[in-house]
mmCIF file of C-alpha atoms in Angstrom:
data_model
loop_
_atom_site.group_PDB
_atom_site.id
_atom_site.type_symbol
_atom_site.label_atom_id
_atom_site.label_comp_id
_atom_site.label_asym_id
_atom_site.label_seq_id
_atom_site.Cartn_x
_atom_site.Cartn_y
_atom_site.Cartn_z
ATOM 1 C CA UNK A 1 200.217 7.461 134.992
ATOM 2 C CA UNK A 2 200.486 4.238 132.979
ATOM 3 C CA UNK A 3 199.805 5.958 129.660
ATOM 4 C CA UNK A 4 202.505 8.550 130.309
ATOM 5 C CA UNK A 5 204.970 5.793 131.168
ATOM 6 C CA UNK A 6 204.013 3.777 128.072
ATOM 7 C CA UNK A 7 204.575 6.779 125.809
ATOM 8 C CA UNK A 8 207.941 7.550 127.395
ATOM 9 C CA UNK A 9 209.083 3.925 127.039
ATOM 10 C CA UNK A 10 207.957 3.871 123.398
ATOM 11 C CA UNK A 11 209.899 7.087 122.767
ATOM 12 C CA UNK A 12 213.073 5.645 124.261
ATOM 13 C CA UNK A 13 212.778 2.152 122.754
ATOM 14 C CA UNK A 14 210.563 2.287 119.650
ATOM 15 C CA UNK A 15 212.348 -0.829 118.380
ATOM 16 C CA UNK A 16 210.723 -2.807 121.217
ATOM 17 C CA UNK A 17 207.161 -1.526 120.689
ATOM 18 C CA UNK A 18 204.861 -3.074 118.060
ATOM 19 C CA UNK A 19 201.795 -1.137 119.160
ATOM 20 C CA UNK A 20 200.426 0.925 122.017
ATOM 21 C CA UNK A 21 197.113 0.937 123.809
ATOM 22 C CA UNK A 22 196.751 4.162 125.745
ATOM 23 C CA UNK A 23 193.875 4.810 128.135
ATOM 24 C CA UNK A 24 192.921 8.403 128.813
ATOM 25 C CA UNK A 25 196.214 10.286 129.096
ATOM 26 C CA UNK A 26 196.946 14.024 128.935
ATOM 27 C CA UNK A 27 199.556 14.700 126.257
ATOM 28 C CA UNK A 28 200.991 17.975 127.497
ATOM 29 C CA UNK A 29 203.025 18.540 130.615
ATOM 30 C CA UNK A 30 200.561 21.251 131.672
ATOM 31 C CA UNK A 31 197.633 18.845 131.241
ATOM 32 C CA UNK A 32 199.500 16.234 133.267
ATOM 33 C CA UNK A 33 200.273 18.841 135.959
ATOM 34 C CA UNK A 34 196.564 19.751 136.139
ATOM 35 C CA UNK A 35 195.646 16.096 136.722
ATOM 36 C CA UNK A 36 198.290 15.727 139.435
ATOM 37 C CA UNK A 37 197.345 19.006 141.130
ATOM 38 C CA UNK A 38 193.647 18.146 141.130
ATOM 39 C CA UNK A 39 194.459 14.701 142.579
ATOM 40 C CA UNK A 40 196.702 15.771 145.463
ATOM 41 C CA UNK A 41 194.051 15.277 148.161
ATOM 42 C CA UNK A 42 193.115 11.872 146.742
ATOM 43 C CA UNK A 43 196.762 10.756 146.660
ATOM 44 C CA UNK A 44 197.073 11.899 150.286
ATOM 45 C CA UNK A 45 194.105 9.734 151.290
ATOM 46 C CA UNK A 46 195.612 6.745 149.483
ATOM 47 C CA UNK A 47 198.928 7.174 151.288
ATOM 48 C CA UNK A 48 197.199 7.604 154.641
ATOM 49 C CA UNK A 49 195.166 4.416 154.101
ATOM 50 C CA UNK A 50 198.271 2.520 152.944
ATOM 51 C CA UNK A 51 200.314 3.603 155.953
ATOM 52 C CA UNK A 52 197.518 2.670 158.382
ATOM 53 C CA UNK A 53 196.893 -0.782 156.872
ATOM 54 C CA UNK A 54 198.638 -3.829 158.271
ATOM 55 C CA UNK A 55 197.924 -5.987 155.223
ATOM 56 C CA UNK A 56 196.625 -5.799 151.679
ATOM 57 C CA UNK A 57 193.271 -7.079 152.953
ATOM 58 C CA UNK A 58 193.127 -4.261 155.540
ATOM 59 C CA UNK A 59 193.895 -1.800 152.768
ATOM 60 C CA UNK A 60 191.115 -3.242 150.582
ATOM 61 C CA UNK A 61 188.616 -2.885 153.421
ATOM 62 C CA UNK A 62 189.730 0.702 154.074
ATOM 63 C CA UNK A 63 189.422 1.551 150.371
ATOM 64 C CA UNK A 64 185.965 -0.062 150.221
ATOM 65 C CA UNK A 65 184.891 2.100 153.133
ATOM 66 C CA UNK A 66 186.425 5.270 151.677
ATOM 67 C CA UNK A 67 184.814 4.723 148.261
ATOM 68 C CA UNK A 68 181.475 3.216 149.341
ATOM 69 C CA UNK A 69 179.497 6.183 147.971
ATOM 70 C CA UNK A 70 181.330 6.478 144.650
ATOM 71 C CA UNK A 71 179.322 5.321 141.622
ATOM 72 C CA UNK A 72 181.026 2.724 139.453
ATOM 73 C CA UNK A 73 183.434 1.494 142.129
ATOM 74 C CA UNK A 74 183.158 -2.285 142.250
ATOM 75 C CA UNK A 75 184.693 -4.970 144.436
ATOM 76 C CA UNK A 76 186.921 -5.890 141.481
ATOM 77 C CA UNK A 77 188.198 -2.309 141.361
ATOM 78 C CA UNK A 78 188.808 -2.291 145.120
ATOM 79 C CA UNK A 79 190.716 -5.604 144.988
ATOM 80 C CA UNK A 80 192.797 -4.563 142.001
ATOM 81 C CA UNK A 81 193.566 -1.137 143.398
ATOM 82 C CA UNK A 82 194.405 -2.428 146.874
ATOM 83 C CA UNK A 83 196.927 -4.814 145.324
ATOM 84 C CA UNK A 84 198.548 -2.042 143.304
ATOM 85 C CA UNK A 85 198.619 0.422 146.175
ATOM 86 C CA UNK A 86 199.939 -2.179 148.629
ATOM 87 C CA UNK A 87 202.926 -2.872 146.365
ATOM 88 C CA UNK A 88 203.598 0.777 145.534
ATOM 89 C CA UNK A 89 206.645 2.420 147.041
ATOM 90 C CA UNK A 90 205.317 5.364 149.103
ATOM 91 C CA UNK A 91 208.225 7.431 147.769
ATOM 92 C CA UNK A 92 206.541 7.356 144.382
ATOM 93 C CA UNK A 93 203.996 9.942 145.513
ATOM 94 C CA UNK A 94 206.715 12.043 147.148
ATOM 95 C CA UNK A 95 208.446 12.352 143.784
ATOM 96 C CA UNK A 96 205.234 12.926 141.844
ATOM 97 C CA UNK A 97 203.874 15.565 144.216
ATOM 98 C CA UNK A 98 207.032 17.274 145.478
ATOM 99 C CA UNK A 99 209.205 17.166 142.346
ATOM 100 C CA UNK A 100 206.765 17.165 139.450
ATOM 101 C CA UNK A 101 209.327 18.582 136.996
ATOM 102 C CA UNK A 102 211.864 15.893 137.865
ATOM 103 C CA UNK A 103 209.207 13.186 137.866
ATOM 104 C CA UNK A 104 208.005 13.970 134.361
ATOM 105 C CA UNK A 105 211.302 15.129 132.861
ATOM 106 C CA UNK A 106 211.244 14.414 129.154
ATOM 107 C CA UNK A 107 207.480 14.022 128.908
ATOM 108 C CA UNK A 108 205.861 15.738 125.954
ATOM 109 C CA UNK A 109 203.192 13.405 124.623
ATOM 110 C CA UNK A 110 202.664 15.324 121.398
ATOM 111 C CA UNK A 111 206.374 15.308 120.549
ATOM 112 C CA UNK A 112 206.606 11.630 121.437
ATOM 113 C CA UNK A 113 203.602 10.739 119.280
ATOM 114 C CA UNK A 114 205.061 12.682 116.353
ATOM 115 C CA UNK A 115 208.027 10.307 116.355
ATOM 116 C CA UNK A 116 206.143 7.026 116.722
ATOM 117 C CA UNK A 117 205.182 4.924 113.726
ATOM 118 C CA UNK A 118 203.616 1.927 115.460
ATOM 119 C CA UNK A 119 199.834 1.551 115.557
ATOM 120 C CA UNK A 120 198.259 3.263 118.568
ATOM 121 C CA UNK A 121 194.828 2.786 120.104
ATOM 122 C CA UNK A 122 193.535 5.516 122.393
ATOM 123 C CA UNK A 123 190.672 4.714 124.727
ATOM 124 C CA UNK A 124 188.802 7.492 126.459
ATOM 125 C CA UNK A 125 185.730 7.776 128.637
ATOM 126 C CA UNK A 126 183.560 10.813 129.207
ATOM 127 C CA UNK A 127 185.061 14.039 130.559
ATOM 128 C CA UNK A 128 181.958 14.696 132.646
ATOM 129 C CA UNK A 129 182.618 11.366 134.421
ATOM 130 C CA UNK A 130 186.305 11.985 135.084
ATOM 131 C CA UNK A 131 188.191 11.246 131.848
ATOM 132 C CA UNK A 132 191.379 13.345 131.896
ATOM 133 C CA UNK A 133 192.457 13.513 128.240
ATOM 134 C CA UNK A 134 191.345 16.959 127.068
ATOM 135 C CA UNK A 135 189.377 17.390 123.850
ATOM 136 C CA UNK A 136 192.194 19.507 122.378
ATOM 137 C CA UNK A 137 194.604 16.561 122.826
ATOM 138 C CA UNK A 138 192.101 14.281 121.084
ATOM 139 C CA UNK A 139 191.782 16.761 118.206
ATOM 140 C CA UNK A 140 195.571 17.107 117.960
ATOM 141 C CA UNK A 141 196.046 13.344 117.705
ATOM 142 C CA UNK A 142 193.302 13.040 115.100
ATOM 143 C CA UNK A 143 194.961 15.762 112.982
ATOM 144 C CA UNK A 144 198.589 14.693 113.363
ATOM 145 C CA UNK A 145 198.769 10.942 113.950
ATOM 146 C CA UNK A 146 197.612 8.796 111.068
ATOM 147 C CA UNK A 147 198.751 5.701 112.981
ATOM 148 C CA UNK A 148 196.367 6.376 115.884
ATOM 149 C CA UNK A 149 192.682 5.710 116.325
ATOM 150 C CA UNK A 150 190.269 6.513 119.134
ATOM 151 C CA UNK A 151 187.551 4.510 120.784
ATOM 152 C CA UNK A 152 185.279 6.530 123.038
ATOM 153 C CA UNK A 153 183.551 4.567 125.769
ATOM 154 C CA UNK A 154 180.275 5.950 127.084
ATOM 155 C CA UNK A 155 179.247 5.809 130.706
ATOM 156 C CA UNK A 156 182.753 5.656 132.195
ATOM 157 C CA UNK A 157 185.402 8.093 133.375
ATOM 158 C CA UNK A 158 189.155 7.689 133.748
ATOM 159 C CA UNK A 159 189.214 4.104 135.023
ATOM 160 C CA UNK A 160 187.583 2.718 131.893
ATOM 161 C CA UNK A 161 188.594 -0.920 132.206
ATOM 162 C CA UNK A 162 187.716 -1.167 135.887
ATOM 163 C CA UNK A 163 184.207 0.219 135.653
ATOM 164 C CA UNK A 164 181.401 -2.248 134.934
ATOM 165 C CA UNK A 165 180.149 -0.383 131.846
ATOM 166 C CA UNK A 166 183.652 -0.114 130.431
ATOM 167 C CA UNK A 167 184.984 -3.635 130.733
ATOM 168 C CA UNK A 168 183.319 -5.186 127.686
ATOM 169 C CA UNK A 169 183.839 -2.196 125.351
ATOM 170 C CA UNK A 170 187.479 -1.850 126.435
ATOM 171 C CA UNK A 171 188.230 -5.543 125.909
ATOM 172 C CA UNK A 172 186.403 -5.556 122.570
ATOM 173 C CA UNK A 173 188.394 -2.550 121.329
ATOM 174 C CA UNK A 174 191.677 -4.005 122.594
ATOM 175 C CA UNK A 175 191.077 -7.407 120.975
ATOM 176 C CA UNK A 176 190.175 -5.820 117.650
ATOM 177 C CA UNK A 177 193.296 -3.622 117.774
ATOM 178 C CA UNK A 178 195.583 -6.501 118.736
ATOM 179 C CA UNK A 179 194.084 -8.609 115.951
ATOM 180 C CA UNK A 180 195.179 -5.973 113.428
ATOM 181 C CA UNK A 181 198.776 -5.713 114.592
#
C-alpha cells in the first residue's frame, strides 16, 4: 500500500518529491484490486489478532504464532509488523475492503508515472515468492519511463526489505540510488 500512496503523493505534489523508491507495487487499479481481493482473508486475520491483543507485545506474540510456519518471516519482521498493525486505525481495512473504489480514487500508476520527471527506483522480488508487481507493469515502465530503473531481488517476495535475503540488496540499491540524486 505504501508504493501506491507514494505515487499518489508524488502526483499531487511533484514539487516536493526529489526521487521515489517504490517497492513492488501494481500500477493499474485492476492489479491493485487483485492484490486486495487475494489478501482479504489475511487482512481479516490481522484485524482479528489486533482486536484480541491487549498490547503491542501481545500482538507480536500472536503474529509470531500465526506466522511460525512461513518461510522468511523473522523476529525483526514480526516486531516491525506488530508495531505498524498496533498503530493502524482498524477503519483503514474497512475502507480498503468495503469501499475499494473510494479508497483508491485517483489511482492510476501508469498515468501518474507518465507525469513524473524525478528519478524513480523500483524494487521487486520474485513473483513465485509473492511479489505483486506484474511483469506487464515492469515492461510498461521500462518502455515508457526513462527516469525509472529496476532492481530485481532474488529469493524474496513482496516484503523485500524485511526478509533476510532482501535486506542487504535492498539497502545497497537504495544507497546507490540516493547517492545519484
